[in-house]
């Protein structure tokens, strides 16, 4: 069966402010020293199993030019521009309907555009196994990540008995507190929910029809109009009317026939500035520096330089991000508070800095 | 007797890099939120006892335009431009000779251009008392600062018996270690050497003649040429030939008739970026911020912003200085290491950043 990939690239990536901005969010940035952007890496690592013409990018209409620039091998008609943000269920339904219109049925990999994978061969091999499971019946397959520590920032997947290379999913659980997360790890029965899914177009459409009939109908109408003159008008009308809902809540927590494959391929969701030192090489003092930087007696310091010289002296456990119009100096204990600065800027009407 | 002031303004102020640069050192910067530069404050606080036309600025030839711009009330002929740096003894001899040429004899206050004074009335009153002591015989008077803690970065003045409002100086001592500094404070007989001097032109010239005859002769020749066509040529020739020497080592440690007046007028030598929080108002979390700054959960952070937004999140005990071409992030424990960065830049030939 034809394998297609749907890359979800509509996110705002506020946690990487000030590099990430409304007009250029995280998936379009390079956070590694090789200069490749997150979305470029995402498409490249799929190349052993999905050709560029079968890669579909669902993104905000504002980012279609960025996608075209960064992914010149992906056909322009594969860029599916959401007129507004409606979370993952409408996004996936939209893509499924368009792909269903093009191919009678097909495998659909659903992948975030802003994660990193350390072991790409294992990643591809895991996806291929997932494809085999998804080809059977109306199975929905999710890639779980074998946890390495009791993270409280992710949802978890509780799995049950083994069937072939996959496990039946018992239930999805929300972000736990630390004690619960520790219990999950100790039980050996919980994986991190990575937001990567594998299914047939026919399977996900059947489930949408059952659990989200309005979105199913609307998506079908968008799919029917695809390639016709009324497409844009239909898309704006139908998509705007969709309820904002995640695929996890809308389908995965309700459907039967859900399977998970444990993945151990160096997955990193690159969730905050803390990730930069994890995904890059650091020096002997655990500093990561990019750009024109001089350090003196600095340790565990992450510096993403801009156009100017950055001198860091005696710094510890701090992140420095220099851009043309904003400088961020942030303790590693406070990376989530970047959002508070963005909130203040919005309040002050300084949207050019957001 | 006529009172004149000689402001020594040739320093490089490396410890305030990157705001302080070779082409605009510390004395020409404002480090307080009122916007006045250090040298402007120096001249202004003297105004109750010295008129601008009796203020002489000895500076490097490269800074004469800065002086003219910042001190428009000081006559241009009072700006004495050193062709090269030769420490304080040649600087003072040069000024004394020029002033001696203009006035037969006069009182000469010798003052640094880059210190701050909290209590200006007490300062002026102390200087007036010093003038009275200096008018007697060939006394050389130095203003000592009553120590408030055992600083190891200053030289000390050991004083003996009281004579009028002054004390006889027993000896000058170099920067002590901490144990010695503590002993000095406990003895009640040591003051900080502030580098402020008061004497008659005739007194300092007599001492120069005795202890530094080459500089004395050269300075006389410069003074004789002052206002003539051969001035610049004579200045360059004579000044360049001077040995580089401090007035402390050259005269003060050798001469008799040395007196000191203890000053308690909120003196601050503004010796490093640490001074900024001392000399300015801080917020409840002991942050000092200047410019377009947003802080979230920051404490004891000094931020001197530039043209861009600076966001500081969760920072502690750190100094952030933003300029057009250099950003400094420096732990408060390492403010002296700014010099190491400058040394690296010089090594790399990046003189435009120094």
XYZ file of C-alpha atoms in Angstrom:
708
model
C 0.000 0.000 0.000
C 1.180 3.517 -0.814
C 2.815 5.209 2.172
C 2.239 8.933 2.671
C 3.409 11.235 5.434
C 1.534 14.130 6.970
C 3.820 16.587 8.733
C 2.021 18.830 11.198
C 3.718 22.214 11.001
C 1.224 24.762 12.289
C 2.675 25.263 15.797
C 3.825 28.560 17.228
C 6.790 27.276 19.286
C 6.623 29.992 21.924
C 9.136 28.231 24.132
C 11.903 29.099 21.672
C 11.250 32.792 21.764
C 12.975 35.087 20.888
C 14.389 32.992 18.018
C 10.963 31.515 17.364
C 8.485 34.216 16.364
C 4.934 34.314 15.090
C 6.342 34.781 11.604
C 8.940 31.995 11.948
C 8.160 29.368 14.572
C 10.364 26.587 15.868
C 9.852 24.040 13.060
C 11.372 26.509 10.599
C 14.436 27.216 12.750
C 17.739 25.432 12.957
C 18.571 24.594 16.560
C 21.508 22.389 15.646
C 24.875 23.503 14.404
C 24.412 21.792 11.004
C 22.085 24.602 9.940
C 19.208 22.322 8.889
C 15.793 23.386 10.128
C 13.587 21.068 12.172
C 11.122 20.517 9.337
C 13.906 19.870 6.831
C 15.280 17.178 9.134
C 11.803 15.704 9.552
C 11.307 15.233 5.810
C 14.900 14.095 5.196
C 14.784 11.322 7.770
C 11.636 9.917 6.116
C 13.272 9.669 2.696
C 14.055 5.916 2.961
C 10.315 5.183 3.095
C 8.403 8.227 1.780
C 9.263 10.163 -1.378
C 8.875 13.998 -1.291
C 5.837 13.831 -3.607
C 4.024 11.775 -0.957
C 4.886 14.138 1.866
C 2.078 16.506 2.864
C 2.679 19.510 5.066
C -0.256 20.848 7.049
C 0.578 24.307 8.235
C -0.868 27.723 8.857
C -1.562 29.705 5.690
C 0.974 32.281 6.919
C 3.785 29.720 6.669
C 3.276 28.318 3.157
C 6.098 30.442 1.756
C 8.442 29.243 4.500
C 7.556 25.638 3.647
C 8.113 26.218 -0.073
C 11.492 27.823 0.618
C 12.680 25.162 3.025
C 11.241 22.110 1.249
C 11.608 22.781 -2.482
C 11.225 19.047 -3.311
C 7.751 18.814 -1.782
C 5.153 19.685 -4.478
C 3.365 22.968 -3.817
C -0.037 21.271 -3.957
C 1.024 19.085 -1.005
C 1.195 22.116 1.243
C -2.159 22.136 3.011
C -2.751 25.608 4.418
C -5.032 25.805 7.427
C -6.936 29.106 7.427
C -6.921 29.047 11.255
C -5.607 26.920 14.139
C -7.959 24.080 15.178
C -5.648 21.599 16.971
C -4.713 18.150 15.601
C -8.062 16.422 14.875
C -9.231 18.871 12.153
C -5.651 19.046 10.838
C -5.496 15.264 10.418
C -9.025 15.013 8.995
C -8.182 17.702 6.419
C -5.032 15.883 5.313
C -6.755 12.468 5.298
C -9.557 13.761 3.069
C -7.134 15.341 0.595
C -4.904 12.264 0.453
C -8.031 10.054 0.176
C -9.050 12.080 -2.841
C -5.641 11.515 -4.471
C -5.142 7.838 -3.592
C -8.036 5.474 -3.042
C -6.554 4.304 0.206
C -3.056 4.727 1.592
C -0.997 4.514 4.722
C -0.733 7.858 6.481
C 2.129 8.595 8.855
C 1.232 11.541 11.085
C 4.351 13.248 12.397
C 5.216 16.434 14.238
C 7.557 18.788 12.377
C 9.626 19.931 15.332
C 11.048 16.851 17.042
C 14.505 15.373 16.692
C 15.505 11.737 16.217
C 18.972 10.522 17.151
C 18.861 7.047 15.565
C 17.199 7.460 12.197
C 17.643 3.840 11.023
C 15.821 2.535 14.095
C 13.182 5.234 13.581
C 12.488 4.162 10.001
C 12.484 0.502 10.986
C 9.959 1.223 13.784
C 7.701 3.142 11.389
C 7.856 0.271 8.900
C 6.732 -2.160 11.594
C 3.922 0.240 12.504
C 2.848 0.342 8.856
C 2.445 -3.445 8.883
C 0.249 -3.287 11.986
C -1.809 -0.426 10.522
C -2.452 -2.350 7.313
C -4.499 -4.891 9.290
C -8.235 -4.150 9.842
C -8.936 -0.637 11.045
C -6.073 -0.483 13.492
C -4.840 2.881 14.698
C -1.186 2.777 15.670
C 0.635 5.224 17.856
C 4.399 5.308 18.386
C 5.158 5.301 22.112
C 8.549 6.356 23.411
C 10.225 4.169 26.005
C 10.726 6.607 28.904
C 14.214 7.272 30.203
C 13.125 9.273 33.281
C 9.823 10.229 34.997
C 8.945 13.264 32.839
C 5.873 15.154 34.067
C 5.451 17.220 30.915
C 4.223 14.428 28.631
C 1.084 12.302 28.391
C 1.596 8.539 28.800
C 0.248 5.456 27.009
C -0.659 2.464 29.186
C -0.205 -0.662 27.106
C -1.462 -4.225 27.602
C -0.800 -7.484 25.844
C 1.619 -7.955 22.983
C 0.288 -8.709 19.505
C 3.049 -9.246 16.971
C 5.406 -6.280 17.132
C 2.811 -4.011 18.799
C 0.980 -3.761 22.107
C -2.703 -3.188 22.677
C -3.330 0.254 24.216
C -5.254 0.117 27.510
C -5.636 3.868 27.896
C -4.065 7.273 27.329
C -3.293 9.270 30.478
C -2.701 12.989 30.936
C 0.531 14.553 32.226
C 1.152 12.969 35.660
C 2.673 14.423 38.813
C 6.172 13.221 39.671
C 5.080 10.440 42.051
C 2.650 9.057 39.462
C 5.249 9.328 36.719
C 7.651 7.314 38.864
C 4.976 4.632 39.383
C 4.385 4.517 35.628
C 8.056 3.890 34.970
C 8.300 1.273 37.723
C 5.309 -0.617 36.292
C 7.026 -1.115 32.932
C 3.659 -0.641 31.237
C 3.710 3.018 30.239
C 5.245 4.803 27.279
C 5.460 8.490 26.465
C 2.855 9.727 24.010
C 4.932 11.184 21.188
C 2.127 12.391 18.926
C 3.250 10.133 16.052
C 0.534 8.017 14.465
C 0.298 5.452 11.682
C -2.979 4.318 10.046
C -4.758 3.790 6.777
C -6.765 6.718 5.397
C -9.799 4.402 5.486
C -9.202 3.599 9.192
C -8.885 7.153 10.423
C -11.829 8.269 8.270
C -13.988 5.473 9.697
C -13.089 6.574 13.207
C -13.699 10.246 12.403
C -17.101 9.286 11.015
C -17.918 7.500 14.260
C -16.507 9.909 16.863
C -16.320 13.297 15.110
C -19.016 13.209 12.421
C -19.100 16.990 11.832
C -15.379 17.117 11.167
C -15.650 13.990 9.021
C -18.362 15.540 6.822
C -16.575 18.876 6.557
C -13.283 17.207 5.700
C -14.982 15.188 2.955
C -16.341 18.396 1.418
C -12.858 19.948 1.532
C -11.439 16.819 -0.106
C -14.060 16.886 -2.868
C -13.265 20.516 -3.659
C -9.486 19.906 -3.700
C -8.063 20.900 -7.071
C -11.241 22.754 -8.108
C -11.926 26.493 -8.246
C -14.074 26.390 -5.107
C -11.325 24.822 -2.983
C -10.187 27.910 -1.061
C -13.715 29.060 -0.372
C -14.768 25.588 0.805
C -11.640 25.186 2.918
C -12.096 28.486 4.730
C -15.796 27.871 5.331
C -15.540 24.253 6.495
C -12.260 24.460 8.405
C -13.250 27.578 10.338
C -16.397 25.781 11.473
C -14.447 22.843 12.963
C -14.313 22.467 16.725
C -10.767 22.809 18.047
C -9.878 19.354 19.331
C -6.860 17.074 19.674
C -6.779 13.728 17.900
C -5.911 12.122 21.268
C -9.092 13.324 22.934
C -11.258 13.167 19.826
C -10.429 9.636 18.701
C -7.546 7.839 20.394
C -9.093 7.859 23.867
C -12.404 6.545 22.486
C -11.651 4.135 19.661
C -10.976 0.402 19.858
C -8.218 -1.273 17.879
C -5.519 1.046 19.169
C -1.993 -0.291 19.187
C 1.306 1.137 20.234
C 4.832 0.371 19.148
C 7.576 1.208 21.627
C 10.187 3.364 19.970
C 13.745 3.783 21.215
C 15.401 5.928 18.593
C 16.753 8.913 20.531
C 13.539 10.905 20.326
C 13.645 14.466 21.621
C 10.671 16.799 21.478
C 13.029 19.800 21.755
C 10.537 21.272 24.180
C 12.472 24.228 25.508
C 15.842 25.991 25.338
C 17.140 23.267 27.673
C 17.054 20.904 24.684
C 19.802 22.758 22.842
C 22.594 21.351 25.014
C 21.061 17.848 24.717
C 20.859 17.836 20.935
C 24.231 19.457 20.260
C 27.802 18.813 21.227
C 29.015 20.704 24.300
C 32.561 21.582 25.361
C 34.437 20.222 28.391
C 32.649 22.680 30.665
C 29.287 21.622 29.258
C 28.862 24.885 27.385
C 27.131 24.983 24.021
C 28.051 28.012 21.968
C 26.938 28.982 18.502
C 28.064 32.179 16.789
C 30.682 34.781 17.665
C 31.215 33.949 21.333
C 34.005 34.322 23.894
C 33.614 32.526 27.217
C 35.781 32.949 30.304
C 35.210 30.539 33.208
C 31.649 29.754 32.061
C 30.064 26.384 32.729
C 26.838 24.718 31.621
C 25.984 27.793 29.575
C 24.041 27.676 26.321
C 24.704 30.573 23.963
C 22.896 31.047 20.667
C 24.610 34.097 19.295
C 23.338 36.508 16.709
C 25.195 39.095 14.666
C 27.221 40.531 17.541
C 29.994 39.272 19.788
C 28.675 37.620 22.946
C 31.076 37.555 25.905
C 30.033 35.300 28.783
C 32.138 35.467 31.929
C 31.717 33.185 34.931
C 28.179 32.210 33.914
C 26.556 29.022 35.224
C 23.407 27.174 34.151
C 22.135 29.956 31.971
C 20.821 30.340 28.442
C 21.703 33.355 26.312
C 19.897 33.934 23.030
C 20.792 36.932 20.934
C 18.642 38.172 18.058
C 18.522 41.442 16.138
C 15.828 43.014 18.292
C 15.619 40.918 21.460
C 18.158 39.496 23.857
C 17.143 36.690 26.238
C 19.125 35.746 29.335
C 17.324 32.907 31.095
C 18.167 30.657 34.015
C 17.869 26.969 33.161
C 15.369 26.672 36.007
C 12.989 29.091 34.312
C 12.779 28.116 30.646
C 8.997 27.770 30.828
C 8.715 31.402 31.936
C 9.595 32.584 28.441
C 5.829 32.482 27.923
C 5.371 35.084 30.651
C 7.548 37.514 28.738
C 5.556 36.869 25.568
C 2.336 37.463 27.519
C 3.691 40.789 28.786
C 4.692 41.851 25.292
C 1.237 40.995 23.937
C -0.353 42.977 26.761
C 1.839 45.933 25.827
C 0.807 45.583 22.177
C 4.403 44.952 21.127
C 3.420 42.269 18.634
C 6.430 42.898 16.421
C 8.539 41.246 19.147
C 6.306 38.180 19.614
C 45.278 82.263 46.250
C 43.717 81.268 42.909
C 42.292 77.738 43.004
C 42.603 75.613 39.875
C 41.564 72.017 39.243
C 43.364 69.454 37.121
C 41.101 66.600 36.068
C 42.978 63.500 34.958
C 40.974 62.006 32.110
C 43.364 59.857 30.101
C 42.313 56.452 31.448
C 41.044 53.587 29.330
C 38.458 52.209 31.789
C 38.735 48.619 30.554
C 36.668 47.319 33.445
C 33.555 48.886 31.927
C 33.918 47.156 28.601
C 31.901 46.766 26.403
C 30.336 50.168 27.141
C 33.748 51.654 27.715
C 35.873 51.475 24.570
C 39.211 52.796 23.435
C 37.345 55.561 21.639
C 35.069 56.375 24.598
C 36.382 55.285 27.988
C 34.573 55.261 31.313
C 34.994 58.953 32.241
C 32.979 59.901 29.149
C 30.143 57.462 29.904
C 27.054 57.885 32.001
C 26.730 55.020 34.468
C 23.905 56.643 36.387
C 20.332 57.001 35.267
C 20.527 60.829 35.187
C 22.457 60.647 31.922
C 25.380 62.808 33.116
C 28.806 61.458 32.268
C 31.425 60.854 34.942
C 33.589 63.778 33.850
C 30.580 66.122 33.662
C 29.741 65.228 37.246
C 33.367 65.760 38.275
C 33.455 69.317 36.943
C 29.937 70.151 38.156
C 30.605 69.168 41.756
C 33.635 71.480 41.812
C 31.624 74.509 40.705
C 31.230 75.963 44.247
C 35.006 76.417 44.439
C 36.465 76.310 40.912
C 35.057 78.156 37.890
C 35.121 76.324 34.504
C 37.850 78.640 33.199
C 40.140 77.376 35.975
C 39.418 73.729 35.268
C 42.129 71.945 33.255
C 41.530 68.566 31.677
C 44.562 66.397 30.990
C 43.568 63.693 28.586
C 44.779 61.654 25.662
C 44.892 63.592 22.397
C 42.297 61.160 21.010
C 39.716 62.388 23.534
C 39.929 66.161 23.131
C 36.772 66.234 20.993
C 34.885 64.206 23.602
C 35.987 66.685 26.273
C 34.935 69.667 24.146
C 31.529 68.099 23.502
C 30.872 67.117 27.100
C 32.355 70.190 28.797
C 31.497 73.150 26.582
C 32.108 75.614 29.453
C 35.737 74.609 29.882
C 37.905 76.746 27.562
C 39.458 74.766 24.713
C 42.983 75.911 25.697
C 42.468 74.256 29.097
C 42.308 70.838 27.463
C 45.819 69.497 27.784
C 46.284 66.694 25.286
C 48.892 64.090 26.148
C 50.484 62.683 22.991
C 50.911 59.321 24.762
C 50.168 57.688 28.114
C 52.868 58.219 30.766
C 51.014 57.644 34.075
C 50.240 60.372 36.631
C 53.604 62.038 37.375
C 54.211 63.370 33.818
C 50.494 64.230 33.575
C 50.634 66.345 36.730
C 53.967 67.943 35.819
C 52.590 68.932 32.398
C 49.507 70.534 33.943
C 51.505 72.250 36.709
C 53.882 73.784 34.185
C 51.053 75.102 32.000
C 49.119 76.514 34.953
C 52.361 77.968 36.371
C 52.852 79.768 33.073
C 49.319 81.266 33.289
C 49.265 82.152 37.013
C 52.393 82.935 38.941
C 51.412 80.516 41.662
C 48.074 78.880 42.386
C 46.448 76.045 44.262
C 46.100 72.935 42.141
C 43.500 70.311 42.943
C 44.377 67.046 41.222
C 41.309 64.882 40.733
C 40.376 61.713 38.864
C 37.637 62.134 36.264
C 35.832 58.856 36.860
C 34.898 58.675 40.539
C 31.552 59.424 42.163
C 30.850 61.451 45.279
C 27.636 60.963 47.225
C 27.880 63.980 49.577
C 29.072 66.864 47.472
C 28.820 69.550 50.188
C 31.096 67.559 52.477
C 33.412 66.959 49.535
C 33.768 70.653 48.766
C 34.211 71.473 52.426
C 36.973 68.833 52.712
C 38.748 70.204 49.651
C 38.562 73.748 51.086
C 40.216 72.568 54.288
C 42.880 70.839 52.206
C 43.513 74.085 50.333
C 44.243 75.850 53.621
C 46.778 73.181 54.585
C 48.363 73.295 51.125
C 48.809 77.065 51.294
C 51.305 76.635 54.154
C 54.971 76.057 53.243
C 55.515 73.424 50.586
C 52.982 70.996 51.950
C 51.607 68.275 49.681
C 48.118 67.210 50.713
C 46.351 64.008 49.776
C 42.703 63.264 50.455
C 42.398 59.923 52.246
C 39.102 58.060 52.357
C 37.963 56.645 55.683
C 37.619 52.918 54.898
C 34.268 51.234 55.385
C 35.535 47.672 54.836
C 38.928 45.949 54.320
C 39.261 46.498 50.556
C 42.286 44.768 49.031
C 42.127 46.623 45.730
C 43.304 50.034 47.008
C 46.551 51.412 48.354
C 46.451 52.762 51.923
C 47.835 55.857 53.667
C 49.269 55.396 57.146
C 48.852 58.649 59.042
C 50.461 59.946 62.251
C 49.893 62.959 64.418
C 47.182 65.545 63.850
C 48.121 69.063 62.767
C 45.152 71.383 62.463
C 42.559 69.674 60.246
C 45.150 67.338 58.661
C 47.342 64.433 59.697
C 51.001 63.892 58.951
C 51.507 61.000 56.525
C 53.818 58.277 57.875
C 53.906 56.229 54.685
C 51.989 55.037 51.647
C 51.437 51.275 51.381
C 50.569 49.108 48.392
C 47.390 47.030 48.030
C 47.356 44.694 51.061
C 46.103 41.129 51.394
C 42.854 40.682 53.312
C 44.480 39.940 56.690
C 46.674 43.035 56.406
C 43.728 45.170 55.288
C 41.806 44.030 58.352
C 44.744 44.997 60.581
C 44.887 48.418 58.920
C 41.220 49.027 59.681
C 41.553 47.784 63.272
C 44.513 50.137 63.875
C 42.436 53.228 63.043
C 45.543 54.719 61.416
C 45.030 53.892 57.741
C 43.002 55.596 55.029
C 42.339 54.578 51.425
C 44.518 56.355 48.877
C 41.974 58.018 46.588
C 44.354 59.644 44.132
C 43.107 63.164 44.980
C 45.792 65.729 45.751
C 45.930 69.386 46.750
C 49.042 71.582 46.557
C 50.470 74.815 45.308
C 52.031 74.818 41.855
C 55.247 76.027 43.514
C 55.180 73.088 45.984
C 54.693 70.334 43.428
C 57.261 71.923 41.076
C 59.802 72.097 43.891
C 59.243 68.414 44.631
C 59.424 67.483 40.941
C 62.723 69.381 40.698
C 64.084 67.396 43.648
C 62.776 63.867 42.876
C 62.069 63.824 39.123
C 64.414 66.445 37.622
C 64.097 65.210 34.014
C 60.339 65.492 34.090
C 60.629 68.848 35.843
C 62.898 70.252 33.120
C 60.791 68.828 30.292
C 57.569 70.121 31.820
C 59.110 73.604 32.136
C 59.981 73.558 28.433
C 56.421 72.508 27.579
C 55.082 75.316 29.798
C 57.347 77.888 28.124
C 56.146 76.856 24.674
C 52.457 76.912 25.703
C 50.560 79.372 23.484
C 53.403 79.610 20.966
C 53.727 78.036 17.508
C 56.246 75.471 18.737
C 53.916 74.117 21.450
C 52.754 70.911 19.748
C 56.236 70.014 18.588
C 57.733 70.655 22.020
C 54.935 68.764 23.757
C 55.312 65.662 21.603
C 59.087 65.671 21.920
C 59.289 66.310 25.671
C 56.258 64.298 26.811
C 57.194 61.214 24.787
C 60.620 61.261 26.459
C 59.125 61.202 29.988
C 59.466 58.026 32.043
C 56.104 56.473 32.814
C 55.679 56.881 36.560
C 52.958 57.421 39.135
C 52.967 60.529 41.303
C 52.656 58.252 44.348
C 55.899 56.432 43.610
C 57.658 59.413 42.046
C 57.005 61.984 44.774
C 54.519 61.111 47.508
C 56.482 58.158 48.863
C 59.718 60.201 48.943
C 58.818 63.754 49.890
C 58.518 65.276 53.365
C 55.720 67.625 54.325
C 52.987 65.216 53.229
C 49.624 65.587 54.910
C 46.339 63.786 54.548
C 42.778 64.842 55.223
C 40.300 62.063 55.944
C 37.306 62.363 53.657
C 33.914 60.820 54.331
C 31.776 62.037 51.465
C 30.386 58.852 49.888
C 33.372 58.328 47.622
C 33.090 55.535 45.063
C 35.805 54.788 42.541
C 33.240 53.005 40.318
C 35.871 50.360 39.807
C 33.845 47.682 38.013
C 30.359 46.809 36.810
C 29.578 45.897 40.440
C 29.488 49.623 41.174
C 26.390 50.212 39.052
C 24.023 48.737 41.625
C 25.789 50.709 44.398
C 25.509 54.079 42.688
C 21.952 53.683 41.376
C 18.587 52.865 42.840
C 17.614 49.178 42.686
C 14.182 47.572 42.821
C 12.787 45.367 45.625
C 14.632 42.358 44.227
C 17.872 44.368 44.116
C 17.800 44.531 40.331
C 19.096 47.591 38.526
C 17.682 47.937 35.058
C 18.283 50.654 32.489
C 16.681 50.608 29.041
C 14.004 48.443 27.443
C 14.005 45.537 29.905
C 11.543 42.880 31.050
C 12.491 40.801 34.085
C 10.691 37.704 35.361
C 11.798 36.285 38.729
C 15.226 37.934 38.477
C 17.151 39.029 41.562
C 20.338 41.000 42.132
C 20.698 41.466 38.390
C 22.226 44.557 36.790
C 21.045 45.260 33.256
C 22.394 48.096 31.127
C 20.270 47.783 28.031
C 21.005 49.068 24.576
C 18.727 49.528 21.585
C 16.968 46.171 21.866
C 14.604 44.549 24.333
C 16.429 42.618 27.053
C 14.427 39.842 28.722
C 16.005 38.412 31.886
C 14.308 35.389 33.398
C 15.270 33.815 36.720
C 18.709 35.438 36.692
C 20.736 35.858 39.891
C 23.854 37.911 40.663
C 24.638 38.645 37.079
C 25.472 41.688 34.982
C 24.091 42.121 31.468
C 25.428 44.898 29.253
C 24.035 45.308 25.775
C 25.710 47.448 23.124
C 25.354 47.654 19.345
C 28.138 45.221 18.584
C 28.895 43.395 21.829
C 26.803 41.731 24.497
C 28.327 41.002 27.909
C 26.832 38.546 30.394
C 29.051 38.430 33.473
C 28.752 36.805 36.863
C 29.217 39.288 39.707
C 32.081 37.094 40.934
C 34.045 37.652 37.730
C 33.878 41.358 36.940
C 37.674 41.633 36.836
C 37.792 39.007 34.087
C 36.397 41.494 31.576
C 40.070 42.279 30.968
C 40.648 38.694 29.830
C 38.061 39.104 27.095
C 39.704 42.349 25.979
C 43.070 40.582 25.929
C 41.626 37.824 23.720
C 40.123 40.370 21.352
C 43.437 42.203 21.055
C 45.196 38.903 20.370
C 42.683 38.235 17.606
C 43.285 41.694 16.153
C 39.648 42.656 16.675
C 40.526 46.166 17.815
C 37.216 47.613 16.657
C 35.610 45.806 19.620
C 38.116 46.973 22.241
